[in-house]
Structures are given as C-alpha cells and as structure tokens.
mmCIF file with all atom_site columns, C-alpha atoms in Angstrom:
data_model
loop_
_atom_site.group_PDB
_atom_site.id
_atom_site.type_symbol
_atom_site.label_atom_id
_atom_site.label_alt_id
_atom_site.label_comp_id
_atom_site.label_asym_id
_atom_site.label_entity_id
_atom_site.label_seq_id
_atom_site.pdbx_PDB_ins_code
_atom_site.Cartn_x
_atom_site.Cartn_y
_atom_site.Cartn_z
_atom_site.occupancy
_atom_site.B_iso_or_equiv
_atom_site.pdbx_formal_charge
_atom_site.auth_seq_id
_atom_site.auth_comp_id
_atom_site.auth_asym_id
_atom_site.auth_atom_id
_atom_site.pdbx_PDB_model_num
ATOM 1   C CA . ILE B 1 1   ? 6.877   13.631 13.539  1.00 46.00 ? 1   ILE B CA 1
ATOM 2   C CA . ASP B 1 2   ? 9.151   11.039 12.015  1.00 53.00 ? 2   ASP B CA 1
ATOM 3   C CA . PRO B 1 3   ? 7.511   10.276 8.667   1.00 50.00 ? 3   PRO B CA 1
ATOM 4   C CA . SER B 1 4   ? 9.429   7.022  8.383   1.00 52.00 ? 4   SER B CA 1
ATOM 5   C CA . VAL B 1 5   ? 7.651   5.675  11.473  1.00 63.00 ? 5   VAL B CA 1
ATOM 6   C CA . GLN B 1 6   ? 4.388   7.589  11.908  1.00 67.00 ? 6   GLN B CA 1
ATOM 7   C CA . LYS B 1 7   ? 2.212   7.352  8.857   1.00 89.00 ? 7   LYS B CA 1
ATOM 8   C CA . VAL B 1 8   ? -1.176  7.800  7.353   1.00 94.00 ? 8   VAL B CA 1
ATOM 9   C CA . VAL B 1 9   ? -1.672  4.852  5.010   1.00 96.00 ? 9   VAL B CA 1
ATOM 10  C CA . TYR B 1 10  ? -4.402  4.642  2.386   1.00 97.00 ? 10  TYR B CA 1
ATOM 11  C CA . LYS B 1 11  ? -5.640  2.771  -0.664  1.00 97.00 ? 11  LYS B CA 1
ATOM 12  C CA . THR B 1 12  ? -8.375  3.319  -3.219  1.00 97.00 ? 12  THR B CA 1
ATOM 13  C CA . HIS B 1 13  ? -10.656 1.136  -5.286  1.00 97.00 ? 13  HIS B CA 1
ATOM 14  C CA . VAL B 1 14  ? -10.428 2.284  -8.899  1.00 97.00 ? 14  VAL B CA 1
ATOM 15  C CA . GLN B 1 15  ? -12.872 1.624  -11.749 1.00 96.00 ? 15  GLN B CA 1
ATOM 16  C CA . ASP B 1 16  ? -11.674 -1.311 -13.922 1.00 94.00 ? 16  ASP B CA 1
ATOM 17  C CA . VAL B 1 17  ? -8.573  -1.701 -11.728 1.00 94.00 ? 17  VAL B CA 1
ATOM 18  C CA . GLY B 1 18  ? -9.836  -2.750 -8.298  1.00 95.00 ? 18  GLY B CA 1
ATOM 19  C CA . TRP B 1 19  ? -8.011  -2.132 -5.043  1.00 96.00 ? 19  TRP B CA 1
ATOM 20  C CA . GLN B 1 20  ? -4.627  -0.502 -5.422  1.00 96.00 ? 20  GLN B CA 1
ATOM 21  C CA . ASP B 1 21  ? -1.789  -1.149 -2.980  1.00 96.00 ? 21  ASP B CA 1
ATOM 22  C CA . TYR B 1 22  ? -1.506  0.986  0.148   1.00 96.00 ? 22  TYR B CA 1
ATOM 23  C CA . VAL B 1 23  ? 0.510   4.191  -0.229  1.00 96.00 ? 23  VAL B CA 1
ATOM 24  C CA . THR B 1 24  ? 1.696   6.703  2.349   1.00 93.00 ? 24  THR B CA 1
ATOM 25  C CA . GLY B 1 25  ? 3.344   10.075 2.857   1.00 83.00 ? 25  GLY B CA 1
ATOM 26  C CA . GLY B 1 26  ? 1.389   12.127 0.373   1.00 93.00 ? 26  GLY B CA 1
ATOM 27  C CA . ALA B 1 27  ? 1.736   9.647  -2.496  1.00 95.00 ? 27  ALA B CA 1
ATOM 28  C CA . VAL B 1 28  ? -1.003  9.570  -5.130  1.00 96.00 ? 28  VAL B CA 1
ATOM 29  C CA . SER B 1 29  ? -3.623  6.854  -4.789  1.00 97.00 ? 29  SER B CA 1
ATOM 30  C CA . GLY B 1 30  ? -5.872  6.435  -7.789  1.00 97.00 ? 30  GLY B CA 1
ATOM 31  C CA . THR B 1 31  ? -5.091  7.313  -11.385 1.00 95.00 ? 31  THR B CA 1
ATOM 32  C CA . SER B 1 32  ? -4.459  10.502 -13.296 1.00 86.00 ? 32  SER B CA 1
ATOM 33  C CA . GLY B 1 33  ? -5.308  11.030 -16.944 1.00 87.00 ? 33  GLY B CA 1
ATOM 34  C CA . GLN B 1 34  ? -7.096  7.686  -17.290 1.00 94.00 ? 34  GLN B CA 1
ATOM 35  C CA . SER B 1 35  ? -10.679 8.936  -16.686 1.00 95.00 ? 35  SER B CA 1
ATOM 36  C CA . LYS B 1 36  ? -11.276 6.262  -14.044 1.00 97.00 ? 36  LYS B CA 1
ATOM 37  C CA . ARG B 1 37  ? -13.443 6.922  -10.999 1.00 97.00 ? 37  ARG B CA 1
ATOM 38  C CA . LEU B 1 38  ? -12.560 6.224  -7.390  1.00 97.00 ? 38  LEU B CA 1
ATOM 39  C CA . GLU B 1 39  ? -15.275 4.002  -5.922  1.00 97.00 ? 39  GLU B CA 1
ATOM 40  C CA . ALA B 1 40  ? -14.016 3.456  -2.366  1.00 98.00 ? 40  ALA B CA 1
ATOM 41  C CA . ILE B 1 41  ? -11.170 4.294  0.008   1.00 98.00 ? 41  ILE B CA 1
ATOM 42  C CA . GLN B 1 42  ? -9.617  2.873  3.169   1.00 98.00 ? 42  GLN B CA 1
ATOM 43  C CA . ILE B 1 43  ? -7.401  4.987  5.466   1.00 97.00 ? 43  ILE B CA 1
ATOM 44  C CA . LYS B 1 44  ? -5.475  4.072  8.617   1.00 97.00 ? 44  LYS B CA 1
ATOM 45  C CA . LEU B 1 45  ? -2.778  5.397  10.903  1.00 95.00 ? 45  LEU B CA 1
ATOM 46  C CA . THR B 1 46  ? 0.331   3.400  11.775  1.00 92.00 ? 46  THR B CA 1
ATOM 47  C CA . ASN B 1 47  ? 2.424   3.978  14.893  1.00 89.00 ? 47  ASN B CA 1
ATOM 48  C CA . ILE B 1 48  ? 0.256   6.913  15.965  1.00 89.00 ? 48  ILE B CA 1
ATOM 49  C CA . ALA B 1 49  ? -1.977  7.020  19.034  1.00 91.00 ? 49  ALA B CA 1
ATOM 50  C CA . GLY B 1 50  ? -5.527  7.993  18.166  1.00 94.00 ? 50  GLY B CA 1
ATOM 51  C CA . GLY B 1 51  ? -7.572  7.326  15.087  1.00 96.00 ? 51  GLY B CA 1
ATOM 52  C CA . ILE B 1 52  ? -8.724  8.620  11.749  1.00 97.00 ? 52  ILE B CA 1
ATOM 53  C CA . GLU B 1 53  ? -12.280 8.992  10.469  1.00 98.00 ? 53  GLU B CA 1
ATOM 54  C CA . TYR B 1 54  ? -13.487 9.727  6.951   1.00 98.00 ? 54  TYR B CA 1
ATOM 55  C CA . SER B 1 55  ? -16.716 10.275 5.055   1.00 98.00 ? 55  SER B CA 1
ATOM 56  C CA . THR B 1 56  ? -17.193 10.131 1.300   1.00 98.00 ? 56  THR B CA 1
ATOM 57  C CA . HIS B 1 57  ? -19.740 11.829 -0.926  1.00 97.00 ? 57  HIS B CA 1
ATOM 58  C CA . VAL B 1 58  ? -21.013 9.133  -3.283  1.00 96.00 ? 58  VAL B CA 1
ATOM 59  C CA . GLN B 1 59  ? -22.942 9.368  -6.570  1.00 95.00 ? 59  GLN B CA 1
ATOM 60  C CA . ASP B 1 60  ? -26.715 9.024  -5.968  1.00 94.00 ? 60  ASP B CA 1
ATOM 61  C CA . VAL B 1 61  ? -26.122 8.682  -2.205  1.00 94.00 ? 61  VAL B CA 1
ATOM 62  C CA . GLY B 1 62  ? -24.607 11.939 -0.944  1.00 94.00 ? 62  GLY B CA 1
ATOM 63  C CA . TRP B 1 63  ? -22.482 12.146 2.191   1.00 96.00 ? 63  TRP B CA 1
ATOM 64  C CA . MET B 1 64  ? -22.071 8.759  3.848   1.00 97.00 ? 64  MET B CA 1
ATOM 65  C CA . ASP B 1 65  ? -21.613 8.298  7.589   1.00 97.00 ? 65  ASP B CA 1
ATOM 66  C CA . TYR B 1 66  ? -18.082 8.553  8.937   1.00 98.00 ? 66  TYR B CA 1
ATOM 67  C CA . VAL B 1 67  ? -16.135 5.305  9.200   1.00 98.00 ? 67  VAL B CA 1
ATOM 68  C CA . ALA B 1 68  ? -12.804 4.810  10.935  1.00 97.00 ? 68  ALA B CA 1
ATOM 69  C CA . ASN B 1 69  ? -9.452  3.062  10.932  1.00 95.00 ? 69  ASN B CA 1
ATOM 70  C CA . ASP B 1 70  ? -9.252  1.180  7.614   1.00 96.00 ? 70  ASP B CA 1
ATOM 71  C CA . ALA B 1 71  ? -12.989 0.599  7.139   1.00 97.00 ? 71  ALA B CA 1
ATOM 72  C CA . LEU B 1 72  ? -14.319 0.904  3.600   1.00 97.00 ? 72  LEU B CA 1
ATOM 73  C CA . SER B 1 73  ? -15.938 4.211  2.677   1.00 98.00 ? 73  SER B CA 1
ATOM 74  C CA . GLY B 1 74  ? -17.725 4.413  -0.644  1.00 98.00 ? 74  GLY B CA 1
ATOM 75  C CA . THR B 1 75  ? -19.294 1.470  -2.416  1.00 95.00 ? 75  THR B CA 1
ATOM 76  C CA . SER B 1 76  ? -18.169 -1.883 -3.741  1.00 89.00 ? 76  SER B CA 1
ATOM 77  C CA . GLY B 1 77  ? -19.571 -3.462 -6.869  1.00 90.00 ? 77  GLY B CA 1
ATOM 78  C CA . GLN B 1 78  ? -22.045 -0.645 -7.534  1.00 94.00 ? 78  GLN B CA 1
ATOM 79  C CA . SER B 1 79  ? -20.059 1.375  -10.093 1.00 95.00 ? 79  SER B CA 1
ATOM 80  C CA . LYS B 1 80  ? -20.703 4.605  -8.153  1.00 96.00 ? 80  LYS B CA 1
ATOM 81  C CA . ARG B 1 81  ? -18.162 7.390  -8.181  1.00 97.00 ? 81  ARG B CA 1
ATOM 82  C CA . LEU B 1 82  ? -16.728 9.180  -5.165  1.00 97.00 ? 82  LEU B CA 1
ATOM 83  C CA . GLU B 1 83  ? -17.274 12.928 -5.590  1.00 97.00 ? 83  GLU B CA 1
ATOM 84  C CA . ALA B 1 84  ? -15.807 14.329 -2.356  1.00 98.00 ? 84  ALA B CA 1
ATOM 85  C CA . ILE B 1 85  ? -14.247 13.297 0.950   1.00 98.00 ? 85  ILE B CA 1
ATOM 86  C CA . ARG B 1 86  ? -13.813 14.593 4.505   1.00 98.00 ? 86  ARG B CA 1
ATOM 87  C CA . ILE B 1 87  ? -11.044 13.257 6.763   1.00 98.00 ? 87  ILE B CA 1
ATOM 88  C CA . ARG B 1 88  ? -10.457 14.000 10.448  1.00 98.00 ? 88  ARG B CA 1
ATOM 89  C CA . LEU B 1 89  ? -8.217  12.712 13.196  1.00 97.00 ? 89  LEU B CA 1
ATOM 90  C CA . THR B 1 90  ? -9.552  11.526 16.555  1.00 97.00 ? 90  THR B CA 1
ATOM 91  C CA . GLY B 1 91  ? -8.205  11.099 20.063  1.00 96.00 ? 91  GLY B CA 1
ATOM 92  C CA . ALA B 1 92  ? -4.526  11.709 20.730  1.00 95.00 ? 92  ALA B CA 1
ATOM 93  C CA . ALA B 1 93  ? -3.779  12.147 17.024  1.00 95.00 ? 93  ALA B CA 1
ATOM 94  C CA . ALA B 1 94  ? -6.200  15.079 16.773  1.00 96.00 ? 94  ALA B CA 1
ATOM 95  C CA . GLU B 1 95  ? -4.512  16.796 19.721  1.00 95.00 ? 95  GLU B CA 1
ATOM 96  C CA . ARG B 1 96  ? -1.066  16.951 18.128  1.00 94.00 ? 96  ARG B CA 1
ATOM 97  C CA . LEU B 1 97  ? -1.468  16.431 14.386  1.00 95.00 ? 97  LEU B CA 1
ATOM 98  C CA . ASP B 1 98  ? -3.281  17.931 11.407  1.00 96.00 ? 98  ASP B CA 1
ATOM 99  C CA . VAL B 1 99  ? -4.384  15.872 8.401   1.00 97.00 ? 99  VAL B CA 1
ATOM 100 C CA . TYR B 1 100 ? -4.254  17.469 4.964   1.00 97.00 ? 100 TYR B CA 1
ATOM 101 C CA . TYR B 1 101 ? -5.660  15.926 1.785   1.00 98.00 ? 101 TYR B CA 1
ATOM 102 C CA . CYS B 1 102 ? -6.281  16.947 -1.803  1.00 98.00 ? 102 CYS B CA 1
ATOM 103 C CA . VAL B 1 103 ? -8.130  15.288 -4.635  1.00 98.00 ? 103 VAL B CA 1
ATOM 104 C CA . HIS B 1 104 ? -8.014  15.115 -8.414  1.00 97.00 ? 104 HIS B CA 1
ATOM 105 C CA . ALA B 1 105 ? -11.504 15.803 -9.767  1.00 97.00 ? 105 ALA B CA 1
ATOM 106 C CA . GLN B 1 106 ? -12.813 15.154 -13.268 1.00 96.00 ? 106 GLN B CA 1
ATOM 107 C CA . ASN B 1 107 ? -12.714 18.242 -15.538 1.00 95.00 ? 107 ASN B CA 1
ATOM 108 C CA . ILE B 1 108 ? -10.853 20.246 -12.868 1.00 95.00 ? 108 ILE B CA 1
ATOM 109 C CA . GLY B 1 109 ? -7.625  18.428 -12.020 1.00 96.00 ? 109 GLY B CA 1
ATOM 110 C CA . TRP B 1 110 ? -5.957  18.727 -8.632  1.00 97.00 ? 110 TRP B CA 1
ATOM 111 C CA . LEU B 1 111 ? -7.870  20.887 -6.182  1.00 98.00 ? 111 LEU B CA 1
ATOM 112 C CA . ASP B 1 112 ? -6.152  22.619 -3.261  1.00 98.00 ? 112 ASP B CA 1
ATOM 113 C CA . TRP B 1 113 ? -5.548  21.045 0.153   1.00 98.00 ? 113 TRP B CA 1
ATOM 114 C CA . ALA B 1 114 ? -8.320  20.581 2.713   1.00 98.00 ? 114 ALA B CA 1
ATOM 115 C CA . LYS B 1 115 ? -7.664  19.816 6.380   1.00 97.00 ? 115 LYS B CA 1
ATOM 116 C CA . ASN B 1 116 ? -9.202  18.342 9.505   1.00 98.00 ? 116 ASN B CA 1
ATOM 117 C CA . GLY B 1 117 ? -12.702 17.473 8.289   1.00 98.00 ? 117 GLY B CA 1
ATOM 118 C CA . GLU B 1 118 ? -13.104 20.032 5.516   1.00 98.00 ? 118 GLU B CA 1
ATOM 119 C CA . ALA B 1 119 ? -14.672 18.799 2.282   1.00 98.00 ? 119 ALA B CA 1
ATOM 120 C CA . ALA B 1 120 ? -12.379 18.074 -0.672  1.00 98.00 ? 120 ALA B CA 1
ATOM 121 C CA . GLY B 1 121 ? -13.807 17.474 -4.125  1.00 98.00 ? 121 GLY B CA 1
ATOM 122 C CA . THR B 1 122 ? -17.080 18.553 -5.691  1.00 97.00 ? 122 THR B CA 1
ATOM 123 C CA . ALA B 1 123 ? -20.826 18.261 -5.166  1.00 93.00 ? 123 ALA B CA 1
ATOM 124 C CA . GLY B 1 124 ? -23.591 18.841 -7.660  1.00 93.00 ? 124 GLY B CA 1
ATOM 125 C CA . TYR B 1 125 ? -21.420 18.542 -10.753 1.00 95.00 ? 125 TYR B CA 1
ATOM 126 C CA . SER B 1 126 ? -21.469 14.730 -11.197 1.00 95.00 ? 126 SER B CA 1
ATOM 127 C CA . TYR B 1 127 ? -17.670 14.807 -11.401 1.00 97.00 ? 127 TYR B CA 1
ATOM 128 C CA . ARG B 1 128 ? -15.729 11.747 -10.312 1.00 96.00 ? 128 ARG B CA 1
ATOM 129 C CA . LEU B 1 129 ? -12.719 11.762 -8.013  1.00 97.00 ? 129 LEU B CA 1
ATOM 130 C CA . GLU B 1 130 ? -9.779  10.147 -9.785  1.00 97.00 ? 130 GLU B CA 1
ATOM 131 C CA . ALA B 1 131 ? -6.996  10.369 -7.202  1.00 98.00 ? 131 ALA B CA 1
ATOM 132 C CA . ILE B 1 132 ? -6.155  11.537 -3.671  1.00 98.00 ? 132 ILE B CA 1
ATOM 133 C CA . LYS B 1 133 ? -3.105  12.522 -1.624  1.00 97.00 ? 133 LYS B CA 1
ATOM 134 C CA . ILE B 1 134 ? -3.081  12.556 2.208   1.00 97.00 ? 134 ILE B CA 1
ATOM 135 C CA . VAL B 1 135 ? -0.413  13.791 4.623   1.00 95.00 ? 135 VAL B CA 1
ATOM 136 C CA . ILE B 1 136 ? -0.169  14.323 8.366   1.00 94.00 ? 136 ILE B CA 1
ATOM 137 C CA . VAL B 1 137 ? 1.837   17.139 9.912   1.00 94.00 ? 137 VAL B CA 1
ATOM 138 C CA . ALA B 1 138 ? 2.483   18.460 13.401  1.00 93.00 ? 138 ALA B CA 1
ATOM 139 C CA . LYS B 1 139 ? -0.464  20.585 14.557  1.00 94.00 ? 139 LYS B CA 1
ATOM 140 C CA . GLY B 1 140 ? -0.121  24.141 13.304  1.00 93.00 ? 140 GLY B CA 1
ATOM 141 C CA . SER B 1 141 ? 2.482   23.305 10.658  1.00 94.00 ? 141 SER B CA 1
ATOM 142 C CA . PRO B 1 142 ? 2.150   25.016 7.290   1.00 95.00 ? 142 PRO B CA 1
ATOM 143 C CA . ALA B 1 143 ? -0.085  23.382 4.684   1.00 95.00 ? 143 ALA B CA 1
ATOM 144 C CA . PRO B 1 144 ? 1.684   21.300 2.018   1.00 95.00 ? 144 PRO B CA 1
ATOM 145 C CA . GLY B 1 145 ? 0.338   23.682 -0.630  1.00 96.00 ? 145 GLY B CA 1
ATOM 146 C CA . SER B 1 146 ? -2.465  26.127 -1.378  1.00 97.00 ? 146 SER B CA 1
ATOM 147 C CA . THR B 1 147 ? -5.680  25.744 0.627   1.00 97.00 ? 147 THR B CA 1
ATOM 148 C CA . ALA B 1 148 ? -7.668  28.286 -1.414  1.00 97.00 ? 148 ALA B CA 1
ATOM 149 C CA . THR B 1 149 ? -10.131 25.969 -3.186  1.00 97.00 ? 149 THR B CA 1
ATOM 150 C CA . SER B 1 150 ? -10.406 22.397 -1.937  1.00 98.00 ? 150 SER B CA 1
ATOM 151 C CA . PHE B 1 151 ? -14.137 21.962 -2.616  1.00 97.00 ? 151 PHE B CA 1
ATOM 152 C CA . ARG B 1 152 ? -16.536 23.170 -5.298  1.00 96.00 ? 152 ARG B CA 1
ATOM 153 C CA . GLN B 1 153 ? -20.312 23.092 -4.825  1.00 94.00 ? 153 GLN B CA 1
ATOM 154 C CA . ALA B 1 154 ? -22.457 23.562 -7.907  1.00 92.00 ? 154 ALA B CA 1
ATOM 155 C CA . PRO B 1 155 ? -24.887 26.476 -7.697  1.00 89.00 ? 155 PRO B CA 1
ATOM 156 C CA . ALA B 1 156 ? -28.374 25.298 -6.773  1.00 81.00 ? 156 ALA B CA 1
#
C-alpha cells in the first residue's frame, strides 16, 4: 500500500463547529479537550478498488443502518451525539486490506483500535464521541496500536 496514493478519507460534523475538512492517514478528525460531540461522519476511499461501509450508534436512536462511500452517518441539525461506530471494507478492498479505527470518548479519552466492523466507542453510558482516527493497512498487518479495549458497553 502506498499511503500517498491509496487513502481512507474522512470528515466529521462537530458540535458548534460544523463540518471539518477531510483528513486522511490516521489524522484526528473531531476535537480533543473541547467537550464537543461528533454528530455525523463521512468516510470514503480514494484510489482503492472496493468500498467502505460504516454504521454509527446515535443518542436516542441506537445503531443506524450501514451507509457507504461518503454518505452521511449520524444526524444533521438534531444535536444528537455519536456514541460508537463500526467500519468495514467491501469488495476488492476487503480482500486485501484491513481498516483500523479508534475513537476519543467523553470521560474515557482515546480507546484502543477496532478493526473490520468491530464496534468502537461506548453504549449505555451517554458518552459522546469527540474524535476519531482511521487507517487502512495491508491485510494481516499489525494493528497501529493496542486492540485490547475499543468498545465499552454499560452493564444492563
């Protein structure tokens, strides 16, 4: 994989800020230390065959259906926080690449890396996501960091 050519590109909609510019290559999208919620996200692949799908867990809604290839996931104009996300590759991309992602959750900070459709974030705590990082690597490559705890579910 040549990261200068093949990229996962993403942007987030942040409380009181609006849509941020697209970032890539594991850069942070969102804010840190500003107590602002992520409300929506768009993710796409560039110069990679195949697609990317993602589902967000939204305040008062729960897990939303998967959307793909730069569609909006989350809400717009409803002031609802994202609490968790799942991201997976499709088609040719899924055959030769892995997608890793980690999120910054309210009251916790950065959680560990999730991959290929695993949940990242929290559920049942009413904690907002504040930021996210996403990277793609050749299938089977080592994770960019710890994968121990990418998701926390509140006890029922």
